[in-house]
Amino acid sequence: MITFRELGLSSELMKAISKMGFEEATPIQAATIPLSLQNRDVIGQAQTGTGKTAAFGIPLVEKIDMNNDAVQAIVIAPTRELAIQVSEELYKIGSTKRVRVLPIYGGQDIERQIRALKKHPHIIVGTPGRIIDHIQRKTLRLQHVHTVVLDEADEMLNMGFVDDIEAILGHVPRERQTLLFSATMPEPIRRIAERFMQNPELVRVKAKEMTVPNIEQYYIEIQEKKKFDTLTRLLDIQSPELAIVFGRTKRRVDELAEALNLRGYAAEGIHGDLSQAKRLSVLRKFKEGSIDILVATDVAARGLDISGVTHVYNFDIPQDPESYVHRIGRTGRAGKTGIAITFVTPREIGQLHHIERTTKRKMERMKPPTLDEALEGQQRAAIEKLLATIENNNLSFYKRAAEQLLEEHDSVSLVAACIKMLTKEPDTTPVQLTEEPPLPVKKEKKRQIHGRHRKGDSRSRVSKVRSSKR
Ligand SMILES: Nc1ncnc2c1ncn2[C@@H]1O[C@H](COP(=O)(O)OP(=O)(O)OP(=O)(O)O)[C@@H](O)[C@H]1O
Ligand SMILES: [Mg+2]
């Protein structure tokens, strides 16, 4: 194990890092921080939740010259929520040094961003569309940038985003450091990436599998029509602390969130058609736990680090193995454990095997739970509540009444009644979901480069086909 001290960081950064509670460097941090400090270009690939943000963030902040008021580094991220999260982490790393970090992303008032840009941020973290917007307005100048980071690089170099990235890099000096990070880096995308880099060092944290071992992975083979009842039974049995349910389309996400609410679950949806204010408020509620189920499209699959996510349910099987890796990676982060369950319709079983082959990890088959099992699960939850009440509360006020009741009724009937009242019986309120057609059978070769369209930022600038679904 390598400590941060051994990496030769300044005492200012050491202080900030220990304030963040980091003791040892994770493998990707230990491997890439020294290279970045030497100004090498780096492609860093390591599993989800293993600290890639700090891997690029620490050397980035270390190299900021506090006597220079120009923008010195830009970090580009595929979604707005991720841009915000990364900027918060960079802010923490730079807190003792007092580095100024500014997130800029679509959906936020541009005038406000322009005012913030005038306050001389050292680091900009943004989504591609909004960065280009500010470059064109001349409210963002990049001629003093010495470091560019692409977080979720493969996603951003996917068809549709690659032109945006190229356009941004065209405004940054050639003499620069370029850092690319992701948990996945398909070969053809890596080749595109290398065009933007100078003699890059490829750092892959050696792992047998693409996914982290601390996520238990299951699949349930199931007909489309039975998915929803199965989901609610699983929720009843597993009582996740926080769960993310991924659906294939925006409509799917809206319908699922509504259906879950109908059955009494605290769920809300997030996808690219919602206003930015709504997206942020849904995410905030989820982090605080005032809702415990987040229903999402792939817009929430990449990079988001929310502690307490114990379960990921793929209500619809992901489009490609990369999406699978990132979706399930929202749990099992920073050494914690997690459970991922993927629903697959009989016609999609080939897609499941394709995912397994790519991730080099088999999912374990799980039987769809029965209604009785769901009831048992809820009963268990009720008993836990009862026991916790005994432990945590002063019950003296209630004891007189209890004693009186026990004179008239037998103790087993009384306790059974209490459990029954506390048990949330599985709700079978009928709900209506529009059926999603199964994924088309894969044409292997075409997969990465041609298969997907631009997504993420909602501005329309270039006349390009875009996914209307995310
Ligand atoms: N050295 C460390 N010690 C302890 N915790 C750490 C360390 N580095 C990072 N973390 C924590 O680990 C969690 C995951 O980090 P991060 O979000 O950077 O992962 P990631 O590799 O970027 O994952 P993803 O591929 O999903 O984007 C964060 O909560 C972060 O604060
Ligand atoms: Mg990340």
Coordinates of C-alpha atoms and ligand atoms in Angstrom, one line a residue:
M1 CA 0.0 0.0 0.0
I2 CA 1.2 3.5 -0.8
T3 CA 0.5 6.5 1.4
F4 CA -0.1 9.9 -0.1
R5 CA 3.1 11.1 1.6
E6 CA 5.1 8.8 -0.4
L7 CA 3.8 10.4 -3.6
G8 CA 5.6 13.6 -2.7
L9 CA 2.7 15.9 -2.4
S10 CA 2.8 19.4 -0.9
S11 CA 1.9 19.8 2.8
E12 CA -1.1 21.9 1.7
L13 CA -2.6 19.0 -0.3
M14 CA -1.7 16.4 2.3
K15 CA -3.7 18.4 4.8
A16 CA -6.7 18.5 2.5
I17 CA -6.5 14.8 1.6
S18 CA -6.4 13.8 5.2
K19 CA -9.4 16.1 5.9
M20 CA -11.2 14.1 3.3
G21 CA -10.5 10.9 5.3
F22 CA -8.2 9.3 2.7
E23 CA -5.4 7.4 4.3
E24 CA -3.9 5.3 1.6
A25 CA -3.8 5.9 -2.1
T26 CA -6.0 3.5 -4.2
P27 CA -4.1 1.5 -6.9
I28 CA -5.1 3.8 -9.7
Q29 CA -4.1 6.8 -7.6
A30 CA -0.7 5.3 -6.7
A31 CA -0.1 4.4 -10.4
T32 CA -1.1 7.6 -12.1
I33 CA -0.4 10.5 -9.7
P34 CA 3.4 10.2 -10.1
L35 CA 3.0 10.2 -13.9
S36 CA 0.7 13.1 -13.9
L37 CA 3.0 15.1 -11.7
Q38 CA 5.7 14.5 -14.3
N39 CA 3.3 16.0 -16.9
R40 CA 2.9 12.8 -18.8
D41 CA -0.3 12.1 -20.8
V42 CA -2.2 9.3 -19.1
I43 CA -5.0 7.0 -20.0
G44 CA -6.2 5.7 -16.6
Q45 CA -8.6 2.7 -16.5
A46 CA -9.7 1.2 -13.2
Q47 CA -12.9 -0.2 -11.9
T48 CA -15.9 1.9 -10.8
G49 CA -15.7 3.5 -7.4
T50 CA -11.9 3.2 -7.0
G51 CA -11.0 6.8 -6.8
K52 CA -10.3 8.0 -10.3
T53 CA -11.5 11.5 -9.5
A54 CA -8.8 12.1 -6.9
A55 CA -6.3 10.2 -9.2
F56 CA -6.6 13.1 -11.7
G57 CA -7.7 15.7 -9.2
I58 CA -4.8 15.6 -6.8
P59 CA -2.0 16.3 -9.4
L60 CA -4.2 18.7 -11.2
V61 CA -4.7 20.8 -8.1
E62 CA -1.1 20.4 -7.1
K63 CA 0.0 22.0 -10.4
I64 CA -2.2 25.1 -10.2
D65 CA -0.1 28.2 -9.9
M66 CA -1.9 30.5 -7.4
N67 CA 0.0 33.5 -8.8
N68 CA -1.7 33.0 -12.2
D69 CA -5.3 34.2 -12.5
A70 CA -6.0 32.5 -15.9
V71 CA -8.0 29.3 -16.3
Q72 CA -5.2 26.7 -16.1
A73 CA -7.1 23.4 -16.3
I74 CA -10.4 22.1 -17.7
V75 CA -12.1 18.9 -16.8
I76 CA -14.8 17.7 -19.2
A77 CA -17.6 15.4 -18.0
P78 CA -20.5 13.9 -19.9
T79 CA -23.3 14.9 -17.6
R80 CA -24.2 18.0 -15.6
E81 CA -24.6 16.1 -12.3
L82 CA -21.1 14.6 -12.8
A83 CA -19.6 18.0 -13.6
I84 CA -21.0 19.3 -10.3
Q85 CA -19.8 16.3 -8.3
V86 CA -16.3 16.4 -9.8
S87 CA -16.0 20.1 -9.2
E88 CA -17.0 19.6 -5.5
E89 CA -14.3 16.9 -5.1
L90 CA -11.7 19.2 -6.7
Y91 CA -12.8 22.0 -4.5
K92 CA -12.2 19.8 -1.4
I93 CA -8.8 18.7 -2.7
G94 CA -7.9 22.4 -3.2
S95 CA -9.5 23.7 -0.1
T96 CA -6.3 24.4 1.8
K97 CA -4.6 25.8 -1.2
R98 CA -7.7 27.9 -2.0
V99 CA -7.9 26.9 -5.6
R100 CA -10.9 28.3 -7.4
V101 CA -13.0 25.7 -9.1
L102 CA -16.1 26.5 -11.3
P103 CA -18.6 24.1 -12.7
I104 CA -20.4 25.2 -15.9
Y105 CA -23.1 23.1 -17.5
G106 CA -26.2 23.4 -19.6
G107 CA -29.5 24.3 -18.0
Q108 CA -28.0 26.8 -15.6
D109 CA -28.4 30.5 -16.1
I110 CA -25.7 31.6 -18.5
E111 CA -25.5 35.2 -17.2
R112 CA -24.7 33.8 -13.8
Q113 CA -22.0 31.6 -15.2
I114 CA -20.5 34.6 -17.1
R115 CA -20.3 36.6 -13.9
A116 CA -18.7 33.6 -12.1
L117 CA -16.2 33.2 -15.0
K118 CA -15.1 36.8 -14.4
K119 CA -13.9 35.9 -11.0
H120 CA -10.9 34.1 -12.4
P121 CA -11.5 30.4 -11.7
H122 CA -8.3 28.3 -12.0
I123 CA -10.2 25.1 -12.9
I124 CA -13.3 24.8 -15.0
V125 CA -15.4 21.6 -14.8
G126 CA -18.0 21.4 -17.5
T127 CA -20.1 19.6 -20.0
P128 CA -19.0 19.8 -23.6
G129 CA -21.9 21.8 -24.9
R130 CA -21.7 24.6 -22.4
I131 CA -17.9 24.8 -22.6
I132 CA -18.2 25.3 -26.4
D133 CA -20.9 27.9 -25.8
H134 CA -18.7 29.9 -23.5
I135 CA -15.7 29.6 -25.9
Q136 CA -17.9 31.0 -28.7
R137 CA -19.1 33.9 -26.6
K138 CA -15.5 34.6 -25.6
T139 CA -16.5 34.3 -22.0
L140 CA -14.0 31.4 -21.5
R141 CA -10.5 31.6 -22.8
L142 CA -8.3 28.5 -22.8
Q143 CA -5.0 29.8 -24.0
H144 CA -3.3 29.3 -20.6
V145 CA -4.7 25.9 -20.0
H146 CA -2.0 23.4 -19.3
T147 CA -4.1 20.4 -18.3
V148 CA -7.2 18.8 -19.9
V149 CA -9.0 15.9 -18.3
L150 CA -11.7 13.9 -19.9
D151 CA -13.6 12.1 -17.2
E152 CA -15.6 9.1 -18.6
A153 CA -13.4 9.5 -21.6
D154 CA -14.8 6.6 -23.6
E155 CA -18.3 8.0 -23.3
M156 CA -17.2 11.4 -24.4
L157 CA -15.3 10.1 -27.4
N158 CA -18.2 8.1 -28.5
M159 CA -19.8 9.1 -31.7
G160 CA -21.3 12.5 -31.5
F161 CA -19.3 13.8 -28.6
V162 CA -16.0 13.4 -30.4
D163 CA -16.5 16.5 -32.5
D164 CA -17.3 18.6 -29.5
I165 CA -14.1 17.4 -27.7
E166 CA -12.1 18.1 -30.8
A167 CA -13.5 21.6 -31.0
I168 CA -12.7 22.3 -27.4
L169 CA -9.1 20.9 -27.7
G170 CA -8.6 23.2 -30.7
H171 CA -8.7 26.1 -28.3
V172 CA -6.2 24.7 -25.9
P173 CA -2.5 25.0 -26.5
R174 CA -0.8 22.0 -28.1
E175 CA 1.7 22.0 -25.3
R176 CA -0.5 20.6 -22.7
Q177 CA -1.1 17.5 -20.6
T178 CA -4.1 15.4 -21.5
L179 CA -5.6 12.9 -19.0
L180 CA -8.3 10.4 -19.8
F181 CA -10.1 8.3 -17.2
S182 CA -12.8 5.7 -17.2
A183 CA -13.7 2.3 -15.9
T184 CA -14.1 1.2 -19.5
M185 CA -12.0 1.9 -22.6
P186 CA -13.0 -0.1 -25.6
E187 CA -10.1 -0.5 -28.0
P188 CA -11.5 1.5 -31.0
I189 CA -12.2 4.4 -28.7
R190 CA -8.8 4.3 -27.2
R191 CA -7.4 4.6 -30.7
I192 CA -9.4 7.8 -31.2
A193 CA -8.2 9.0 -27.9
E194 CA -4.6 8.6 -28.7
R195 CA -5.0 11.1 -31.5
F196 CA -5.5 13.8 -29.0
M197 CA -2.5 12.8 -26.8
Q198 CA 1.2 12.8 -26.9
N199 CA 2.9 9.4 -26.2
P200 CA 0.3 8.5 -23.6
E201 CA 1.0 6.1 -20.8
L202 CA -1.8 3.5 -20.6
V203 CA -2.4 2.6 -17.0
R204 CA -4.8 -0.2 -16.4
V205 CA -5.3 -1.4 -12.9
K206 CA -5.0 -5.2 -13.2
A207 CA -8.2 -6.9 -12.5
K208 CA -9.6 -10.2 -13.7
E209 CA -13.0 -8.7 -14.2
M210 CA -14.2 -5.3 -15.4
T211 CA -16.6 -5.0 -12.5
V212 CA -15.6 -4.9 -8.8
P213 CA -15.7 -8.2 -6.9
N214 CA -17.7 -6.7 -4.1
I215 CA -20.8 -6.4 -6.2
E216 CA -23.0 -9.5 -6.1
Q217 CA -24.4 -9.9 -9.6
Y218 CA -27.6 -11.7 -10.4
Y219 CA -30.0 -12.0 -13.4
I220 CA -33.6 -12.9 -13.5
E221 CA -35.0 -14.3 -16.7
I222 CA -38.5 -12.9 -17.0
Q223 CA -41.3 -11.9 -19.3
E224 CA -41.7 -8.2 -20.0
K225 CA -45.2 -8.2 -18.4
K226 CA -44.0 -9.7 -15.1
K227 CA -41.1 -7.3 -14.5
F228 CA -42.8 -4.8 -12.4
D229 CA -44.4 -7.2 -9.9
T230 CA -41.0 -8.9 -9.6
L231 CA -39.3 -5.6 -9.0
T232 CA -41.6 -4.6 -6.1
R233 CA -41.3 -8.1 -4.6
L234 CA -37.5 -7.7 -4.7
L235 CA -37.8 -4.3 -3.1
D236 CA -40.0 -5.8 -0.3
I237 CA -37.6 -8.7 0.3
Q238 CA -34.3 -6.8 0.1
S239 CA -35.3 -3.5 1.7
P240 CA -32.5 -1.6 0.1
E241 CA -31.1 1.4 1.9
L242 CA -31.0 3.3 -1.4
A243 CA -31.7 1.7 -4.8
I244 CA -31.3 2.8 -8.4
V245 CA -33.6 1.3 -10.9
F246 CA -32.4 1.7 -14.5
G247 CA -34.9 1.9 -17.4
R248 CA -34.2 2.0 -21.1
T249 CA -36.1 5.2 -22.1
K250 CA -37.3 8.4 -20.6
R251 CA -40.9 7.3 -20.9
R252 CA -40.0 4.1 -19.2
V253 CA -38.4 6.0 -16.3
D254 CA -41.5 8.3 -15.9
E255 CA -43.9 5.4 -15.9
L256 CA -41.8 3.3 -13.5
A257 CA -41.5 6.1 -11.0
E258 CA -45.2 6.8 -11.1
A259 CA -46.1 3.1 -10.8
L260 CA -43.7 2.7 -7.8
N261 CA -45.4 5.6 -6.1
L262 CA -48.8 4.1 -6.8
R263 CA -47.7 1.1 -4.8
G264 CA -46.4 3.1 -2.0
Y265 CA -42.7 3.4 -2.6
A266 CA -40.8 6.7 -2.3
A267 CA -39.4 6.9 -5.8
E268 CA -38.6 9.6 -8.3
G269 CA -37.2 9.6 -11.8
I270 CA -34.3 11.4 -13.4
H271 CA -33.6 11.7 -17.2
G272 CA -32.5 14.2 -19.7
D273 CA -35.9 15.8 -20.4
L274 CA -36.4 17.2 -16.9
S275 CA -35.4 20.7 -16.1
Q276 CA -32.0 21.1 -14.5
A277 CA -33.6 22.4 -11.3
K278 CA -35.8 19.2 -11.2
R279 CA -32.8 16.9 -11.9
L280 CA -30.8 18.5 -9.1
S281 CA -33.7 18.4 -6.6
V282 CA -34.4 14.7 -7.3
L283 CA -30.8 13.8 -6.8
R284 CA -30.6 15.9 -3.6
K285 CA -33.7 14.1 -2.2
F286 CA -32.1 10.7 -3.0
K287 CA -28.8 11.6 -1.3
E288 CA -30.7 12.8 1.8
G289 CA -32.8 9.7 1.8
S290 CA -36.2 11.4 1.5
I291 CA -36.7 9.2 -1.5
D292 CA -35.0 5.8 -1.4
I293 CA -35.5 4.7 -5.0
L294 CA -34.0 6.6 -7.9
V295 CA -35.4 5.6 -11.3
A296 CA -33.0 6.6 -14.0
T297 CA -31.9 6.4 -17.6
D298 CA -28.2 6.0 -18.4
V299 CA -27.9 9.7 -17.7
A300 CA -27.2 8.6 -14.1
A301 CA -25.1 5.6 -15.0
R302 CA -21.7 7.3 -15.2
G303 CA -19.5 8.5 -12.4
L304 CA -22.1 9.4 -9.8
D305 CA -20.9 8.7 -6.3
I306 CA -23.8 8.4 -3.9
S307 CA -23.0 6.7 -0.6
G308 CA -25.6 4.3 0.7
V309 CA -26.7 2.9 -2.7
T310 CA -26.9 -0.8 -1.8
H311 CA -28.9 -2.1 -4.8
V312 CA -29.0 -1.5 -8.5
Y313 CA -31.8 -3.0 -10.5
N314 CA -31.6 -3.1 -14.3
F315 CA -35.3 -3.2 -15.1
D316 CA -34.3 -3.2 -18.8
I317 CA -31.0 -4.9 -19.8
P318 CA -28.4 -2.3 -20.8
Q319 CA -27.6 -1.6 -24.4
D320 CA -24.0 -2.6 -24.2
P321 CA -21.5 -4.1 -21.7
E322 CA -20.0 -0.7 -20.9
S323 CA -23.4 0.6 -19.8
Y324 CA -23.8 -2.4 -17.6
V325 CA -20.4 -1.9 -15.9
H326 CA -21.2 1.7 -15.2
R327 CA -24.8 1.2 -14.1
I328 CA -24.0 -1.5 -11.5
G329 CA -20.9 0.5 -10.4
R330 CA -23.2 3.0 -8.7
T331 CA -23.1 0.5 -5.8
G332 CA -20.2 -1.3 -4.3
R333 CA -18.0 1.8 -4.2
A334 CA -14.9 2.5 -2.1
G335 CA -14.7 -1.0 -0.8
K336 CA -18.4 -1.3 0.2
T337 CA -20.6 -4.2 -0.9
G338 CA -23.5 -4.0 -3.2
I339 CA -26.1 -6.1 -5.1
A340 CA -27.0 -5.8 -8.8
I341 CA -29.9 -7.6 -10.4
T342 CA -30.6 -7.5 -14.1
F343 CA -33.9 -8.4 -15.7
V344 CA -33.7 -10.2 -19.0
T345 CA -36.5 -11.2 -21.3
P346 CA -36.1 -14.6 -23.0
R347 CA -35.3 -12.9 -26.4
E348 CA -32.5 -10.8 -24.8
I349 CA -30.6 -13.7 -23.3
G350 CA -27.9 -13.4 -26.0
Q351 CA -27.3 -9.8 -24.8
L352 CA -26.8 -11.1 -21.3
H353 CA -24.1 -13.5 -22.5
H354 CA -22.5 -10.8 -24.5
I355 CA -22.2 -8.7 -21.3
E356 CA -20.8 -11.6 -19.4
R357 CA -18.2 -12.3 -22.0
T358 CA -17.0 -8.7 -22.1
T359 CA -16.9 -8.2 -18.3
K360 CA -15.4 -11.7 -17.8
R361 CA -17.8 -12.3 -15.0
K362 CA -20.9 -14.5 -14.8
M363 CA -24.1 -13.3 -13.3
E364 CA -25.8 -15.8 -11.0
R365 CA -29.3 -16.9 -12.0
M366 CA -32.0 -15.9 -9.5
K367 CA -35.6 -17.1 -9.4
P368 CA -38.2 -14.4 -9.4
P369 CA -39.5 -14.2 -5.9
T370 CA -43.0 -15.2 -5.0
L371 CA -45.7 -13.1 -3.3
D372 CA -45.2 -15.1 -0.1
E373 CA -41.5 -14.4 -0.1
A374 CA -42.3 -10.8 -0.5
L375 CA -44.6 -10.9 2.5
E376 CA -42.0 -12.7 4.5
G377 CA -39.5 -10.0 3.6
Q378 CA -41.9 -7.3 4.8
Q379 CA -42.5 -9.2 7.9
R380 CA -38.8 -9.4 8.6
A381 CA -38.6 -5.7 8.2
A382 CA -41.5 -5.2 10.6
I383 CA -39.8 -7.4 13.2
E384 CA -36.6 -5.4 12.9
K385 CA -38.6 -2.3 13.5
L386 CA -40.2 -3.8 16.6
L387 CA -36.8 -4.9 18.0
A388 CA -35.3 -1.6 17.3
T389 CA -38.1 0.1 19.2
I390 CA -37.4 -2.1 22.2
E391 CA -33.8 -1.1 22.1
N392 CA -34.1 2.6 21.4
N393 CA -37.1 3.8 23.2
N394 CA -38.3 4.2 26.7
L395 CA -41.4 2.2 26.8
S396 CA -42.4 2.7 30.4
F397 CA -45.4 4.8 29.4
Y398 CA -46.8 1.9 27.4
K399 CA -46.1 -0.9 29.8
R400 CA -49.2 -0.5 31.9
A401 CA -51.4 -0.9 28.8
A402 CA -49.4 -3.9 27.7
E403 CA -49.8 -5.6 31.1
Q404 CA -53.6 -5.1 31.0
L405 CA -53.8 -6.5 27.5
L406 CA -51.8 -9.5 28.6
E407 CA -54.3 -10.3 31.3
E408 CA -57.0 -10.6 28.6
H409 CA -55.2 -12.1 25.6
D410 CA -52.4 -14.6 25.1
S411 CA -49.0 -13.1 24.4
V412 CA -48.5 -14.8 21.0
S413 CA -51.7 -13.3 19.6
L414 CA -50.8 -9.9 20.8
V415 CA -47.3 -9.9 19.3
A416 CA -48.7 -11.4 16.1
A417 CA -51.1 -8.5 15.9
C418 CA -48.3 -6.0 16.4
I419 CA -46.3 -7.5 13.6
K420 CA -49.3 -7.6 11.3
M421 CA -49.9 -3.9 11.9
L422 CA -46.3 -3.1 11.2
T423 CA -46.0 -5.2 8.1
K424 CA -46.5 -3.4 4.8
E425 CA -48.3 -6.1 2.9
P426 CA -47.2 -6.5 -0.7
D427 CA -49.2 -4.0 -2.7
T428 CA -50.7 -5.3 -5.9
T429 CA -52.4 -2.1 -7.1
P430 CA -52.6 -2.6 -10.9
V431 CA -50.2 -0.4 -12.9
Q432 CA -49.8 0.2 -16.6
L433 CA -46.4 0.2 -18.2
T434 CA -45.9 0.7 -21.9
E435 CA -44.0 -2.3 -23.3
E436 CA -40.4 -1.8 -24.5
P437 CA -39.4 -3.8 -27.5
P438 CA -36.5 -6.2 -26.8
L439 CA -33.1 -5.0 -27.8
P440 CA -32.2 -5.9 -31.3
V441 CA -29.7 -8.8 -31.8
K442 CA -26.2 -7.4 -31.7
K443 CA -24.0 -6.9 -34.7
E444 CA -20.7 -7.2 -32.9
K445 CA -18.5 -5.3 -35.2
K446 CA -20.5 -2.1 -35.4
R447 CA -21.0 -1.9 -31.7
Q448 CA -18.9 0.9 -30.2
I449 CA -18.4 3.4 -32.9
H450 CA -21.6 3.5 -34.8
G451 CA -24.1 2.2 -32.4
R452 CA -24.7 5.3 -30.3
H453 CA -25.6 8.8 -30.7
R454 CA -24.8 12.1 -29.0
K455 CA -26.3 12.4 -25.6
G456 CA -26.1 14.2 -22.3
D457 CA -26.1 17.9 -22.9
S458 CA -29.5 19.1 -24.1
R459 CA -28.5 21.9 -26.4
S460 CA -28.8 21.4 -30.1
R461 CA -26.0 22.9 -32.0
V462 CA -24.7 20.6 -34.7
S463 CA -27.2 19.0 -37.0
K464 CA -26.6 15.5 -35.8
V465 CA -28.7 12.5 -35.0
R466 CA -29.3 12.3 -31.3
S467 CA -30.7 9.8 -29.1
S468 CA -34.2 10.9 -28.3
K469 CA -34.5 8.4 -25.7
R470 CA -32.2 9.2 -22.8
Ligands
LIG1 N1 -7.7 7.1 -1.3 C1 -8.9 7.0 -0.9 N2 -9.3 6.5 0.3 C2 -10.6 6.4 0.6 N3 -11.6 6.7 -0.1 C3 -11.3 7.2 -1.3 C4 -10.0 7.4 -1.8 N4 -10.0 7.9 -3.0 C5 -11.3 8.1 -3.3 N5 -12.1 7.7 -2.3 C6 -13.6 7.7 -2.3 O1 -14.1 6.6 -3.1 C7 -15.3 7.0 -3.7 C8 -15.3 6.7 -5.2 O2 -14.4 7.6 -5.8 P1 -14.6 8.1 -7.3 O3 -16.0 8.6 -7.5 O4 -13.5 8.9 -7.7 O5 -14.6 6.7 -8.1 P2 -14.3 6.5 -9.7 O6 -13.2 5.5 -9.8 O7 -14.3 7.7 -10.4 O8 -15.7 5.7 -10.1 P3 -16.6 5.7 -11.5 O9 -15.9 4.8 -12.4 O10 -17.9 5.2 -11.1 O11 -16.6 7.2 -11.9 C9 -15.6 8.4 -3.4 O12 -16.5 8.5 -2.4 C10 -14.2 8.9 -2.9 O13 -14.4 10.0 -2.0
MG2 MG -15.4 8.7 -11.8

